[in-house]
Amino acid sequence: QKEVEQDPGPLSVPEGAIVSLNCTYSNSAFQYFMWYRQYSRKGPELLMYTYSSGNKEDGRFTAQVDKSSKYISLFIRDSQPSDSATYLCAMSARPQGGSEKLVFGKGTKLTVNP
Amino acid sequence: KAGVTQTPRYLIKTRGQQVTLSCSPISGHRSVSWYQQTPGQGLQFLFEYFSETQRNKGNFPGRFSGRQFSNSRSEMNVSTLELGDSALYLCASSRQGQGNPGNTIYFGEGSWLTVV
């Protein structure tokens, strides 16, 4: 079983729709959770990061973490064509005096149609 | 400020050759990580360097190696290239390292390697 599972999609929605992107994980040591957005032929950029279970909002984006279910989500409200990209979840365990590697999901390709 | 710069952006190599990719991190960043991205496997961690020392390593064969210089610039090398090494190689820099919350890592645009 892979440490992080993410449905690759593709996901196609009309403009204005609410988008839900999800990842599940198996390693209970993961404490930090991040969402990255990657446009075509570009490097990933950090959208949001969370530490604790619960919700975190940033504009049209909401990140949700449920550690008991080992499940994280990213919601995009009022989706725009400019949101069309691949969304990757990433997570890491608590740093222990050094660096802990990030483990990424494979990414979900999202297309928002005007 | 200037972002993470990777060179070359695109390259084609023949099976059996070797390749060196370069990464210049954001000024002030001491951590440089390398990732391989393929459609089948997604983003996979190769290694991380911090202050010229390899601090973490992924599950890649010894053909993949890297180093970091005193100015934090980093190179990665792949020897005896195989067709399966065709991928986007991404470099990421940060002040402290990957796993620290709030310690944003910034990715470069990557080097597209095609092995024929």
JSON list of C-alpha atoms in Angstrom, two decimals:
[
{"chain": "A", "resi": 1, "resn": "GLN", "atom": "CA", "xyz": [0.00, 0.00, 0.00]},
{"chain": "A", "resi": 2, "resn": "LYS", "atom": "CA", "xyz": [1.40, 3.38, -0.98]},
{"chain": "A", "resi": 3, "resn": "GLU", "atom": "CA", "xyz": [1.86, 5.86, 1.84]},
{"chain": "A", "resi": 4, "resn": "VAL", "atom": "CA", "xyz": [-0.29, 8.47, 0.11]},
{"chain": "A", "resi": 5, "resn": "GLU", "atom": "CA", "xyz": [-3.14, 7.77, -2.29]},
{"chain": "A", "resi": 6, "resn": "GLN", "atom": "CA", "xyz": [-4.71, 10.41, -4.48]},
{"chain": "A", "resi": 7, "resn": "ASP", "atom": "CA", "xyz": [-7.24, 9.93, -7.26]},
{"chain": "A", "resi": 8, "resn": "PRO", "atom": "CA", "xyz": [-5.51, 11.17, -10.42]},
{"chain": "A", "resi": 9, "resn": "GLY", "atom": "CA", "xyz": [-8.76, 12.18, -12.09]},
{"chain": "A", "resi": 10, "resn": "PRO", "atom": "CA", "xyz": [-9.00, 13.89, -14.47]},
{"chain": "A", "resi": 11, "resn": "LEU", "atom": "CA", "xyz": [-11.70, 16.04, -12.95]},
{"chain": "A", "resi": 12, "resn": "SER", "atom": "CA", "xyz": [-13.67, 18.42, -15.15]},
{"chain": "A", "resi": 13, "resn": "VAL", "atom": "CA", "xyz": [-16.14, 20.93, -13.68]},
{"chain": "A", "resi": 14, "resn": "PRO", "atom": "CA", "xyz": [-18.04, 24.01, -14.88]},
{"chain": "A", "resi": 15, "resn": "GLU", "atom": "CA", "xyz": [-16.95, 27.44, -13.75]},
{"chain": "A", "resi": 16, "resn": "GLY", "atom": "CA", "xyz": [-18.41, 28.33, -10.37]},
{"chain": "A", "resi": 17, "resn": "ALA", "atom": "CA", "xyz": [-18.60, 24.73, -9.14]},
{"chain": "A", "resi": 18, "resn": "ILE", "atom": "CA", "xyz": [-17.32, 23.59, -5.77]},
{"chain": "A", "resi": 19, "resn": "VAL", "atom": "CA", "xyz": [-14.40, 21.24, -6.20]},
{"chain": "A", "resi": 20, "resn": "SER", "atom": "CA", "xyz": [-13.39, 18.57, -3.72]},
{"chain": "A", "resi": 21, "resn": "LEU", "atom": "CA", "xyz": [-9.95, 16.99, -3.90]},
{"chain": "A", "resi": 22, "resn": "ASN", "atom": "CA", "xyz": [-8.91, 14.23, -1.55]},
{"chain": "A", "resi": 23, "resn": "CYS", "atom": "CA", "xyz": [-6.01, 12.16, -0.32]},
{"chain": "A", "resi": 24, "resn": "THR", "atom": "CA", "xyz": [-5.75, 9.24, 2.04]},
{"chain": "A", "resi": 25, "resn": "TYR", "atom": "CA", "xyz": [-2.63, 8.12, 3.82]},
{"chain": "A", "resi": 26, "resn": "SER", "atom": "CA", "xyz": [-1.46, 5.13, 5.76]},
{"chain": "A", "resi": 27, "resn": "ASN", "atom": "CA", "xyz": [1.41, 6.47, 7.87]},
{"chain": "A", "resi": 28, "resn": "SER", "atom": "CA", "xyz": [0.02, 7.65, 11.19]},
{"chain": "A", "resi": 29, "resn": "ALA", "atom": "CA", "xyz": [3.30, 9.51, 11.83]},
{"chain": "A", "resi": 30, "resn": "PHE", "atom": "CA", "xyz": [2.34, 12.17, 9.29]},
{"chain": "A", "resi": 31, "resn": "GLN", "atom": "CA", "xyz": [1.68, 15.41, 11.12]},
{"chain": "A", "resi": 32, "resn": "TYR", "atom": "CA", "xyz": [2.01, 18.13, 8.50]},
{"chain": "A", "resi": 33, "resn": "PHE", "atom": "CA", "xyz": [-0.22, 18.32, 5.46]},
{"chain": "A", "resi": 34, "resn": "MET", "atom": "CA", "xyz": [0.14, 20.49, 2.41]},
{"chain": "A", "resi": 35, "resn": "TRP", "atom": "CA", "xyz": [-1.54, 21.13, -0.90]},
{"chain": "A", "resi": 36, "resn": "TYR", "atom": "CA", "xyz": [0.43, 22.19, -3.96]},
{"chain": "A", "resi": 37, "resn": "ARG", "atom": "CA", "xyz": [-0.81, 23.44, -7.28]},
{"chain": "A", "resi": 38, "resn": "GLN", "atom": "CA", "xyz": [1.12, 22.71, -10.45]},
{"chain": "A", "resi": 39, "resn": "TYR", "atom": "CA", "xyz": [0.36, 24.39, -13.72]},
{"chain": "A", "resi": 40, "resn": "SER", "atom": "CA", "xyz": [1.36, 22.69, -16.94]},
{"chain": "A", "resi": 41, "resn": "ARG", "atom": "CA", "xyz": [5.12, 22.69, -17.48]},
{"chain": "A", "resi": 42, "resn": "LYS", "atom": "CA", "xyz": [5.73, 24.53, -14.20]},
{"chain": "A", "resi": 43, "resn": "GLY", "atom": "CA", "xyz": [6.98, 23.50, -10.78]},
{"chain": "A", "resi": 44, "resn": "PRO", "atom": "CA", "xyz": [4.52, 22.96, -7.91]},
{"chain": "A", "resi": 45, "resn": "GLU", "atom": "CA", "xyz": [3.64, 25.94, -5.70]},
{"chain": "A", "resi": 46, "resn": "LEU", "atom": "CA", "xyz": [2.42, 25.73, -2.13]},
{"chain": "A", "resi": 47, "resn": "LEU", "atom": "CA", "xyz": [-1.27, 26.54, -1.69]},
{"chain": "A", "resi": 48, "resn": "MET", "atom": "CA", "xyz": [-1.93, 25.66, 1.92]},
{"chain": "A", "resi": 49, "resn": "TYR", "atom": "CA", "xyz": [-0.46, 23.77, 4.82]},
{"chain": "A", "resi": 50, "resn": "THR", "atom": "CA", "xyz": [-2.08, 22.51, 8.00]},
{"chain": "A", "resi": 51, "resn": "TYR", "atom": "CA", "xyz": [-0.90, 20.77, 11.13]},
{"chain": "A", "resi": 52, "resn": "SER", "atom": "CA", "xyz": [-3.89, 19.85, 13.20]},
{"chain": "A", "resi": 53, "resn": "SER", "atom": "CA", "xyz": [-7.13, 18.14, 12.38]},
{"chain": "A", "resi": 54, "resn": "GLY", "atom": "CA", "xyz": [-9.92, 20.47, 11.33]},
{"chain": "A", "resi": 55, "resn": "ASN", "atom": "CA", "xyz": [-10.40, 23.13, 8.70]},
{"chain": "A", "resi": 56, "resn": "LYS", "atom": "CA", "xyz": [-8.23, 25.97, 7.47]},
{"chain": "A", "resi": 57, "resn": "GLU", "atom": "CA", "xyz": [-9.54, 28.61, 5.09]},
{"chain": "A", "resi": 58, "resn": "ASP", "atom": "CA", "xyz": [-7.72, 30.88, 2.70]},
{"chain": "A", "resi": 59, "resn": "GLY", "atom": "CA", "xyz": [-9.95, 32.79, 0.35]},
{"chain": "A", "resi": 60, "resn": "ARG", "atom": "CA", "xyz": [-11.74, 30.33, -1.92]},
{"chain": "A", "resi": 61, "resn": "PHE", "atom": "CA", "xyz": [-9.67, 27.42, -0.62]},
{"chain": "A", "resi": 62, "resn": "THR", "atom": "CA", "xyz": [-10.38, 25.28, 2.43]},
{"chain": "A", "resi": 63, "resn": "ALA", "atom": "CA", "xyz": [-8.08, 22.52, 3.62]},
{"chain": "A", "resi": 64, "resn": "GLN", "atom": "CA", "xyz": [-9.54, 19.85, 5.85]},
{"chain": "A", "resi": 65, "resn": "VAL", "atom": "CA", "xyz": [-7.67, 17.23, 7.84]},
{"chain": "A", "resi": 66, "resn": "ASP", "atom": "CA", "xyz": [-9.18, 14.20, 9.57]},
{"chain": "A", "resi": 67, "resn": "LYS", "atom": "CA", "xyz": [-6.33, 12.39, 11.28]},
{"chain": "A", "resi": 68, "resn": "SER", "atom": "CA", "xyz": [-8.60, 9.72, 12.75]},
{"chain": "A", "resi": 69, "resn": "SER", "atom": "CA", "xyz": [-9.60, 8.66, 9.24]},
{"chain": "A", "resi": 70, "resn": "LYS", "atom": "CA", "xyz": [-6.21, 9.50, 7.70]},
{"chain": "A", "resi": 71, "resn": "TYR", "atom": "CA", "xyz": [-8.00, 11.63, 5.15]},
{"chain": "A", "resi": 72, "resn": "ILE", "atom": "CA", "xyz": [-7.33, 15.14, 3.89]},
{"chain": "A", "resi": 73, "resn": "SER", "atom": "CA", "xyz": [-9.31, 17.31, 1.51]},
{"chain": "A", "resi": 74, "resn": "LEU", "atom": "CA", "xyz": [-9.00, 20.54, -0.40]},
{"chain": "A", "resi": 75, "resn": "PHE", "atom": "CA", "xyz": [-12.18, 22.40, -1.33]},
{"chain": "A", "resi": 76, "resn": "ILE", "atom": "CA", "xyz": [-12.25, 25.12, -3.96]},
{"chain": "A", "resi": 77, "resn": "ARG", "atom": "CA", "xyz": [-15.29, 27.37, -3.95]},
{"chain": "A", "resi": 78, "resn": "ASP", "atom": "CA", "xyz": [-16.48, 29.33, -6.98]},
{"chain": "A", "resi": 79, "resn": "SER", "atom": "CA", "xyz": [-13.93, 27.58, -9.17]},
{"chain": "A", "resi": 80, "resn": "GLN", "atom": "CA", "xyz": [-12.38, 29.59, -11.99]},
{"chain": "A", "resi": 81, "resn": "PRO", "atom": "CA", "xyz": [-10.74, 28.56, -15.26]},
{"chain": "A", "resi": 82, "resn": "SER", "atom": "CA", "xyz": [-7.47, 29.82, -13.77]},
{"chain": "A", "resi": 83, "resn": "ASP", "atom": "CA", "xyz": [-7.77, 27.04, -11.17]},
{"chain": "A", "resi": 84, "resn": "SER", "atom": "CA", "xyz": [-7.18, 24.49, -13.92]},
{"chain": "A", "resi": 85, "resn": "ALA", "atom": "CA", "xyz": [-4.04, 22.70, -12.83]},
{"chain": "A", "resi": 86, "resn": "THR", "atom": "CA", "xyz": [-2.82, 19.54, -11.15]},
{"chain": "A", "resi": 87, "resn": "TYR", "atom": "CA", "xyz": [-3.27, 19.55, -7.38]},
{"chain": "A", "resi": 88, "resn": "LEU", "atom": "CA", "xyz": [-0.89, 17.51, -5.26]},
{"chain": "A", "resi": 89, "resn": "CYS", "atom": "CA", "xyz": [-1.23, 16.67, -1.62]},
{"chain": "A", "resi": 90, "resn": "ALA", "atom": "CA", "xyz": [1.94, 16.28, 0.41]},
{"chain": "A", "resi": 91, "resn": "MET", "atom": "CA", "xyz": [2.67, 15.30, 3.98]},
{"chain": "A", "resi": 92, "resn": "SER", "atom": "CA", "xyz": [5.51, 14.74, 6.38]},
{"chain": "A", "resi": 93, "resn": "ALA", "atom": "CA", "xyz": [6.12, 13.38, 9.84]},
{"chain": "A", "resi": 94, "resn": "ARG", "atom": "CA", "xyz": [7.22, 15.56, 12.74]},
{"chain": "A", "resi": 95, "resn": "PRO", "atom": "CA", "xyz": [10.73, 16.81, 12.17]},
{"chain": "A", "resi": 96, "resn": "GLN", "atom": "CA", "xyz": [13.23, 15.34, 14.56]},
{"chain": "A", "resi": 97, "resn": "GLY", "atom": "CA", "xyz": [16.19, 17.64, 14.62]},
{"chain": "A", "resi": 98, "resn": "GLY", "atom": "CA", "xyz": [16.69, 17.39, 10.93]},
{"chain": "A", "resi": 99, "resn": "SER", "atom": "CA", "xyz": [14.65, 17.20, 7.82]},
{"chain": "A", "resi": 100, "resn": "GLU", "atom": "CA", "xyz": [11.76, 14.93, 7.14]},
{"chain": "A", "resi": 101, "resn": "LYS", "atom": "CA", "xyz": [11.04, 14.22, 3.52]},
{"chain": "A", "resi": 102, "resn": "LEU", "atom": "CA", "xyz": [7.79, 15.23, 1.95]},
{"chain": "A", "resi": 103, "resn": "VAL", "atom": "CA", "xyz": [5.69, 12.42, 0.53]},
{"chain": "A", "resi": 104, "resn": "PHE", "atom": "CA", "xyz": [3.46, 13.48, -2.34]},
{"chain": "A", "resi": 105, "resn": "GLY", "atom": "CA", "xyz": [0.29, 12.10, -3.81]},
{"chain": "A", "resi": 106, "resn": "LYS", "atom": "CA", "xyz": [0.34, 11.57, -7.56]},
{"chain": "A", "resi": 107, "resn": "GLY", "atom": "CA", "xyz": [-1.83, 14.61, -8.15]},
{"chain": "A", "resi": 108, "resn": "THR", "atom": "CA", "xyz": [-5.34, 15.24, -9.46]},
{"chain": "A", "resi": 109, "resn": "LYS", "atom": "CA", "xyz": [-5.68, 17.05, -12.76]},
{"chain": "A", "resi": 110, "resn": "LEU", "atom": "CA", "xyz": [-8.48, 19.60, -12.59]},
{"chain": "A", "resi": 111, "resn": "THR", "atom": "CA", "xyz": [-10.06, 21.43, -15.52]},
{"chain": "A", "resi": 112, "resn": "VAL", "atom": "CA", "xyz": [-12.55, 24.23, -14.91]},
{"chain": "A", "resi": 113, "resn": "ASN", "atom": "CA", "xyz": [-14.59, 24.93, -18.02]},
{"chain": "A", "resi": 114, "resn": "PRO", "atom": "CA", "xyz": [-15.82, 28.50, -18.71]},
{"chain": "B", "resi": 1, "resn": "LYS", "atom": "CA", "xyz": [13.41, 38.13, -5.53]},
{"chain": "B", "resi": 2, "resn": "ALA", "atom": "CA", "xyz": [14.73, 35.57, -7.99]},
{"chain": "B", "resi": 3, "resn": "GLY", "atom": "CA", "xyz": [13.17, 32.14, -7.77]},
{"chain": "B", "resi": 4, "resn": "VAL", "atom": "CA", "xyz": [14.74, 28.72, -7.98]},
{"chain": "B", "resi": 5, "resn": "THR", "atom": "CA", "xyz": [16.62, 28.40, -11.24]},
{"chain": "B", "resi": 6, "resn": "GLN", "atom": "CA", "xyz": [17.21, 25.09, -12.95]},
{"chain": "B", "resi": 7, "resn": "THR", "atom": "CA", "xyz": [19.35, 24.43, -15.98]},
{"chain": "B", "resi": 8, "resn": "PRO", "atom": "CA", "xyz": [19.07, 23.10, -18.55]},
{"chain": "B", "resi": 9, "resn": "ARG", "atom": "CA", "xyz": [15.30, 23.21, -19.02]},
{"chain": "B", "resi": 10, "resn": "TYR", "atom": "CA", "xyz": [15.19, 20.55, -21.70]},
{"chain": "B", "resi": 11, "resn": "LEU", "atom": "CA", "xyz": [17.64, 17.90, -22.76]},
{"chain": "B", "resi": 12, "resn": "ILE", "atom": "CA", "xyz": [17.78, 14.68, -24.70]},
{"chain": "B", "resi": 13, "resn": "LYS", "atom": "CA", "xyz": [20.30, 12.00, -23.87]},
{"chain": "B", "resi": 14, "resn": "THR", "atom": "CA", "xyz": [21.09, 8.55, -25.15]},
{"chain": "B", "resi": 15, "resn": "ARG", "atom": "CA", "xyz": [20.78, 5.44, -23.04]},
{"chain": "B", "resi": 16, "resn": "GLY", "atom": "CA", "xyz": [24.04, 4.75, -21.24]},
{"chain": "B", "resi": 17, "resn": "GLN", "atom": "CA", "xyz": [25.15, 8.38, -21.12]},
{"chain": "B", "resi": 18, "resn": "GLN", "atom": "CA", "xyz": [25.29, 10.48, -18.00]},
{"chain": "B", "resi": 19, "resn": "VAL", "atom": "CA", "xyz": [23.68, 13.82, -17.25]},
{"chain": "B", "resi": 20, "resn": "THR", "atom": "CA", "xyz": [24.27, 16.65, -14.79]},
{"chain": "B", "resi": 21, "resn": "LEU", "atom": "CA", "xyz": [21.47, 19.01, -13.79]},
{"chain": "B", "resi": 22, "resn": "SER", "atom": "CA", "xyz": [22.00, 22.26, -11.97]},
{"chain": "B", "resi": 23, "resn": "CYS", "atom": "CA", "xyz": [19.93, 24.15, -9.43]},
{"chain": "B", "resi": 24, "resn": "SER", "atom": "CA", "xyz": [20.43, 27.62, -8.00]},
{"chain": "B", "resi": 25, "resn": "PRO", "atom": "CA", "xyz": [18.28, 28.11, -4.88]},
{"chain": "B", "resi": 26, "resn": "ILE", "atom": "CA", "xyz": [16.70, 31.31, -3.70]},
{"chain": "B", "resi": 27, "resn": "SER", "atom": "CA", "xyz": [19.22, 33.56, -2.03]},
{"chain": "B", "resi": 28, "resn": "GLY", "atom": "CA", "xyz": [19.49, 32.72, 1.67]},
{"chain": "B", "resi": 29, "resn": "HIS", "atom": "CA", "xyz": [18.08, 29.23, 1.30]},
{"chain": "B", "resi": 30, "resn": "ARG", "atom": "CA", "xyz": [20.39, 26.51, 2.55]},
{"chain": "B", "resi": 31, "resn": "SER", "atom": "CA", "xyz": [18.25, 23.47, 1.84]},
{"chain": "B", "resi": 32, "resn": "VAL", "atom": "CA", "xyz": [17.99, 22.05, -1.66]},
{"chain": "B", "resi": 33, "resn": "SER", "atom": "CA", "xyz": [15.91, 18.99, -2.49]},
{"chain": "B", "resi": 34, "resn": "TRP", "atom": "CA", "xyz": [15.58, 17.07, -5.71]},
{"chain": "B", "resi": 35, "resn": "TYR", "atom": "CA", "xyz": [12.53, 15.24, -6.99]},
{"chain": "B", "resi": 36, "resn": "GLN", "atom": "CA", "xyz": [11.72, 13.11, -9.98]},
{"chain": "B", "resi": 37, "resn": "GLN", "atom": "CA", "xyz": [8.26, 13.51, -11.48]},
{"chain": "B", "resi": 38, "resn": "THR", "atom": "CA", "xyz": [6.75, 10.99, -13.91]},
{"chain": "B", "resi": 39, "resn": "PRO", "atom": "CA", "xyz": [3.14, 10.38, -14.94]},
{"chain": "B", "resi": 40, "resn": "GLY", "atom": "CA", "xyz": [3.23, 6.89, -13.50]},
{"chain": "B", "resi": 41, "resn": "GLN", "atom": "CA", "xyz": [4.95, 7.48, -10.16]},
{"chain": "B", "resi": 42, "resn": "GLY", "atom": "CA", "xyz": [4.22, 11.14, -9.50]},
{"chain": "B", "resi": 43, "resn": "LEU", "atom": "CA", "xyz": [6.68, 13.19, -7.46]},
{"chain": "B", "resi": 44, "resn": "GLN", "atom": "CA", "xyz": [9.34, 11.07, -5.84]},
{"chain": "B", "resi": 45, "resn": "PHE", "atom": "CA", "xyz": [11.97, 12.38, -3.46]},
{"chain": "B", "resi": 46, "resn": "LEU", "atom": "CA", "xyz": [15.56, 11.87, -4.53]},
{"chain": "B", "resi": 47, "resn": "PHE", "atom": "CA", "xyz": [17.66, 13.61, -1.86]},
{"chain": "B", "resi": 48, "resn": "GLU", "atom": "CA", "xyz": [18.06, 16.73, 0.19]},
{"chain": "B", "resi": 49, "resn": "TYR", "atom": "CA", "xyz": [21.17, 18.76, 0.87]},
{"chain": "B", "resi": 50, "resn": "PHE", "atom": "CA", "xyz": [21.64, 21.26, 3.65]},
{"chain": "B", "resi": 51, "resn": "SER", "atom": "CA", "xyz": [24.83, 23.23, 4.07]},
{"chain": "B", "resi": 52, "resn": "GLU", "atom": "CA", "xyz": [26.71, 20.93, 1.67]},
{"chain": "B", "resi": 53, "resn": "THR", "atom": "CA", "xyz": [25.66, 17.75, 3.51]},
{"chain": "B", "resi": 54, "resn": "GLN", "atom": "CA", "xyz": [23.20, 15.17, 2.28]},
{"chain": "B", "resi": 55, "resn": "ARG", "atom": "CA", "xyz": [20.57, 15.08, 4.98]},
{"chain": "B", "resi": 56, "resn": "ASN", "atom": "CA", "xyz": [18.00, 12.75, 3.53]},
{"chain": "B", "resi": 57, "resn": "LYS", "atom": "CA", "xyz": [17.81, 10.29, 0.68]},
{"chain": "B", "resi": 58, "resn": "GLY", "atom": "CA", "xyz": [14.99, 8.59, -1.19]},
{"chain": "B", "resi": 59, "resn": "ASN", "atom": "CA", "xyz": [14.84, 5.10, -2.62]},
{"chain": "B", "resi": 60, "resn": "PHE", "atom": "CA", "xyz": [16.72, 5.55, -5.84]},
{"chain": "B", "resi": 61, "resn": "PRO", "atom": "CA", "xyz": [19.68, 3.52, -7.12]},
{"chain": "B", "resi": 62, "resn": "GLY", "atom": "CA", "xyz": [23.23, 4.72, -6.70]},
{"chain": "B", "resi": 63, "resn": "ARG", "atom": "CA", "xyz": [23.26, 5.96, -10.29]},
{"chain": "B", "resi": 64, "resn": "PHE", "atom": "CA", "xyz": [21.54, 9.03, -8.90]},
{"chain": "B", "resi": 65, "resn": "SER", "atom": "CA", "xyz": [23.84, 11.29, -6.96]},
{"chain": "B", "resi": 66, "resn": "GLY", "atom": "CA", "xyz": [24.06, 14.89, -5.97]},
{"chain": "B", "resi": 67, "resn": "ARG", "atom": "CA", "xyz": [26.11, 17.50, -4.25]},
{"chain": "B", "resi": 68, "resn": "GLN", "atom": "CA", "xyz": [25.80, 20.97, -2.87]},
{"chain": "B", "resi": 69, "resn": "PHE", "atom": "CA", "xyz": [28.37, 23.71, -3.03]},
{"chain": "B", "resi": 70, "resn": "SER", "atom": "CA", "xyz": [29.28, 26.32, -0.44]},
{"chain": "B", "resi": 71, "resn": "ASN", "atom": "CA", "xyz": [27.06, 28.89, -2.17]},
{"chain": "B", "resi": 72, "resn": "SER", "atom": "CA", "xyz": [24.10, 26.44, -1.79]},
{"chain": "B", "resi": 73, "resn": "ARG", "atom": "CA", "xyz": [23.93, 25.74, -5.49]},
{"chain": "B", "resi": 74, "resn": "SER", "atom": "CA", "xyz": [23.35, 22.08, -6.15]},
{"chain": "B", "resi": 75, "resn": "GLU", "atom": "CA", "xyz": [23.88, 19.58, -8.92]},
{"chain": "B", "resi": 76, "resn": "MET", "atom": "CA", "xyz": [22.47, 16.16, -9.46]},
{"chain": "B", "resi": 77, "resn": "ASN", "atom": "CA", "xyz": [24.00, 13.54, -11.67]},
{"chain": "B", "resi": 78, "resn": "VAL", "atom": "CA", "xyz": [22.52, 10.46, -13.25]},
{"chain": "B", "resi": 79, "resn": "SER", "atom": "CA", "xyz": [24.97, 7.96, -14.67]},
{"chain": "B", "resi": 80, "resn": "THR", "atom": "CA", "xyz": [24.32, 5.14, -17.12]},
{"chain": "B", "resi": 81, "resn": "LEU", "atom": "CA", "xyz": [20.99, 6.55, -18.18]},
{"chain": "B", "resi": 82, "resn": "GLU", "atom": "CA", "xyz": [18.06, 4.22, -18.74]},
{"chain": "B", "resi": 83, "resn": "LEU", "atom": "CA", "xyz": [14.89, 4.84, -20.71]},
{"chain": "B", "resi": 84, "resn": "GLY", "atom": "CA", "xyz": [12.95, 4.89, -17.46]},
{"chain": "B", "resi": 85, "resn": "ASP", "atom": "CA", "xyz": [14.93, 7.89, -16.26]},
{"chain": "B", "resi": 86, "resn": "SER", "atom": "CA", "xyz": [12.97, 10.09, -18.65]},
{"chain": "B", "resi": 87, "resn": "ALA", "atom": "CA", "xyz": [11.19, 12.49, -16.34]},
{"chain": "B", "resi": 88, "resn": "LEU", "atom": "CA", "xyz": [10.85, 16.01, -15.07]},
{"chain": "B", "resi": 89, "resn": "TYR", "atom": "CA", "xyz": [13.51, 16.64, -12.43]},
{"chain": "B", "resi": 90, "resn": "LEU", "atom": "CA", "xyz": [12.50, 19.30, -9.94]},
{"chain": "B", "resi": 91, "resn": "CYS", "atom": "CA", "xyz": [14.65, 21.17, -7.51]},
{"chain": "B", "resi": 92, "resn": "ALA", "atom": "CA", "xyz": [13.19, 22.82, -4.44]},
{"chain": "B", "resi": 93, "resn": "SER", "atom": "CA", "xyz": [14.80, 25.20, -1.97]},
{"chain": "B", "resi": 94, "resn": "SER", "atom": "CA", "xyz": [13.90, 26.36, 1.49]},
{"chain": "B", "resi": 95, "resn": "ARG", "atom": "CA", "xyz": [15.53, 28.07, 4.44]},
{"chain": "B", "resi": 96, "resn": "GLN", "atom": "CA", "xyz": [15.48, 25.12, 6.79]},
{"chain": "B", "resi": 97, "resn": "GLY", "atom": "CA", "xyz": [14.28, 21.93, 5.17]},
{"chain": "B", "resi": 98, "resn": "GLN", "atom": "CA", "xyz": [11.28, 20.15, 3.85]},
{"chain": "B", "resi": 99, "resn": "GLY", "atom": "CA", "xyz": [9.26, 18.99, 6.76]},
{"chain": "B", "resi": 100, "resn": "ASN", "atom": "CA", "xyz": [9.14, 22.11, 8.88]},
{"chain": "B", "resi": 101, "resn": "PRO", "atom": "CA", "xyz": [5.67, 23.63, 8.97]},
{"chain": "B", "resi": 102, "resn": "GLY", "atom": "CA", "xyz": [5.50, 27.11, 7.61]},
{"chain": "B", "resi": 103, "resn": "ASN", "atom": "CA", "xyz": [8.92, 26.66, 6.09]},
{"chain": "B", "resi": 104, "resn": "THR", "atom": "CA", "xyz": [7.79, 27.07, 2.54]},
{"chain": "B", "resi": 105, "resn": "ILE", "atom": "CA", "xyz": [9.67, 25.15, -0.08]},
{"chain": "B", "resi": 106, "resn": "TYR", "atom": "CA", "xyz": [9.87, 26.72, -3.50]},
{"chain": "B", "resi": 107, "resn": "PHE", "atom": "CA", "xyz": [10.14, 24.64, -6.62]},
{"chain": "B", "resi": 108, "resn": "GLY", "atom": "CA", "xyz": [11.94, 25.49, -9.81]},
{"chain": "B", "resi": 109, "resn": "GLU", "atom": "CA", "xyz": [10.36, 24.91, -13.19]},
{"chain": "B", "resi": 110, "resn": "GLY", "atom": "CA", "xyz": [12.29, 21.69, -13.63]},
{"chain": "B", "resi": 111, "resn": "SER", "atom": "CA", "xyz": [14.56, 20.05, -16.14]},
{"chain": "B", "resi": 112, "resn": "TRP", "atom": "CA", "xyz": [12.84, 17.85, -18.70]},
{"chain": "B", "resi": 113, "resn": "LEU", "atom": "CA", "xyz": [15.04, 14.87, -19.44]},
{"chain": "B", "resi": 114, "resn": "THR", "atom": "CA", "xyz": [14.30, 12.53, -22.31]},
{"chain": "B", "resi": 115, "resn": "VAL", "atom": "CA", "xyz": [16.38, 9.38, -22.67]},
{"chain": "B", "resi": 116, "resn": "VAL", "atom": "CA", "xyz": [16.31, 7.75, -26.10]}
]
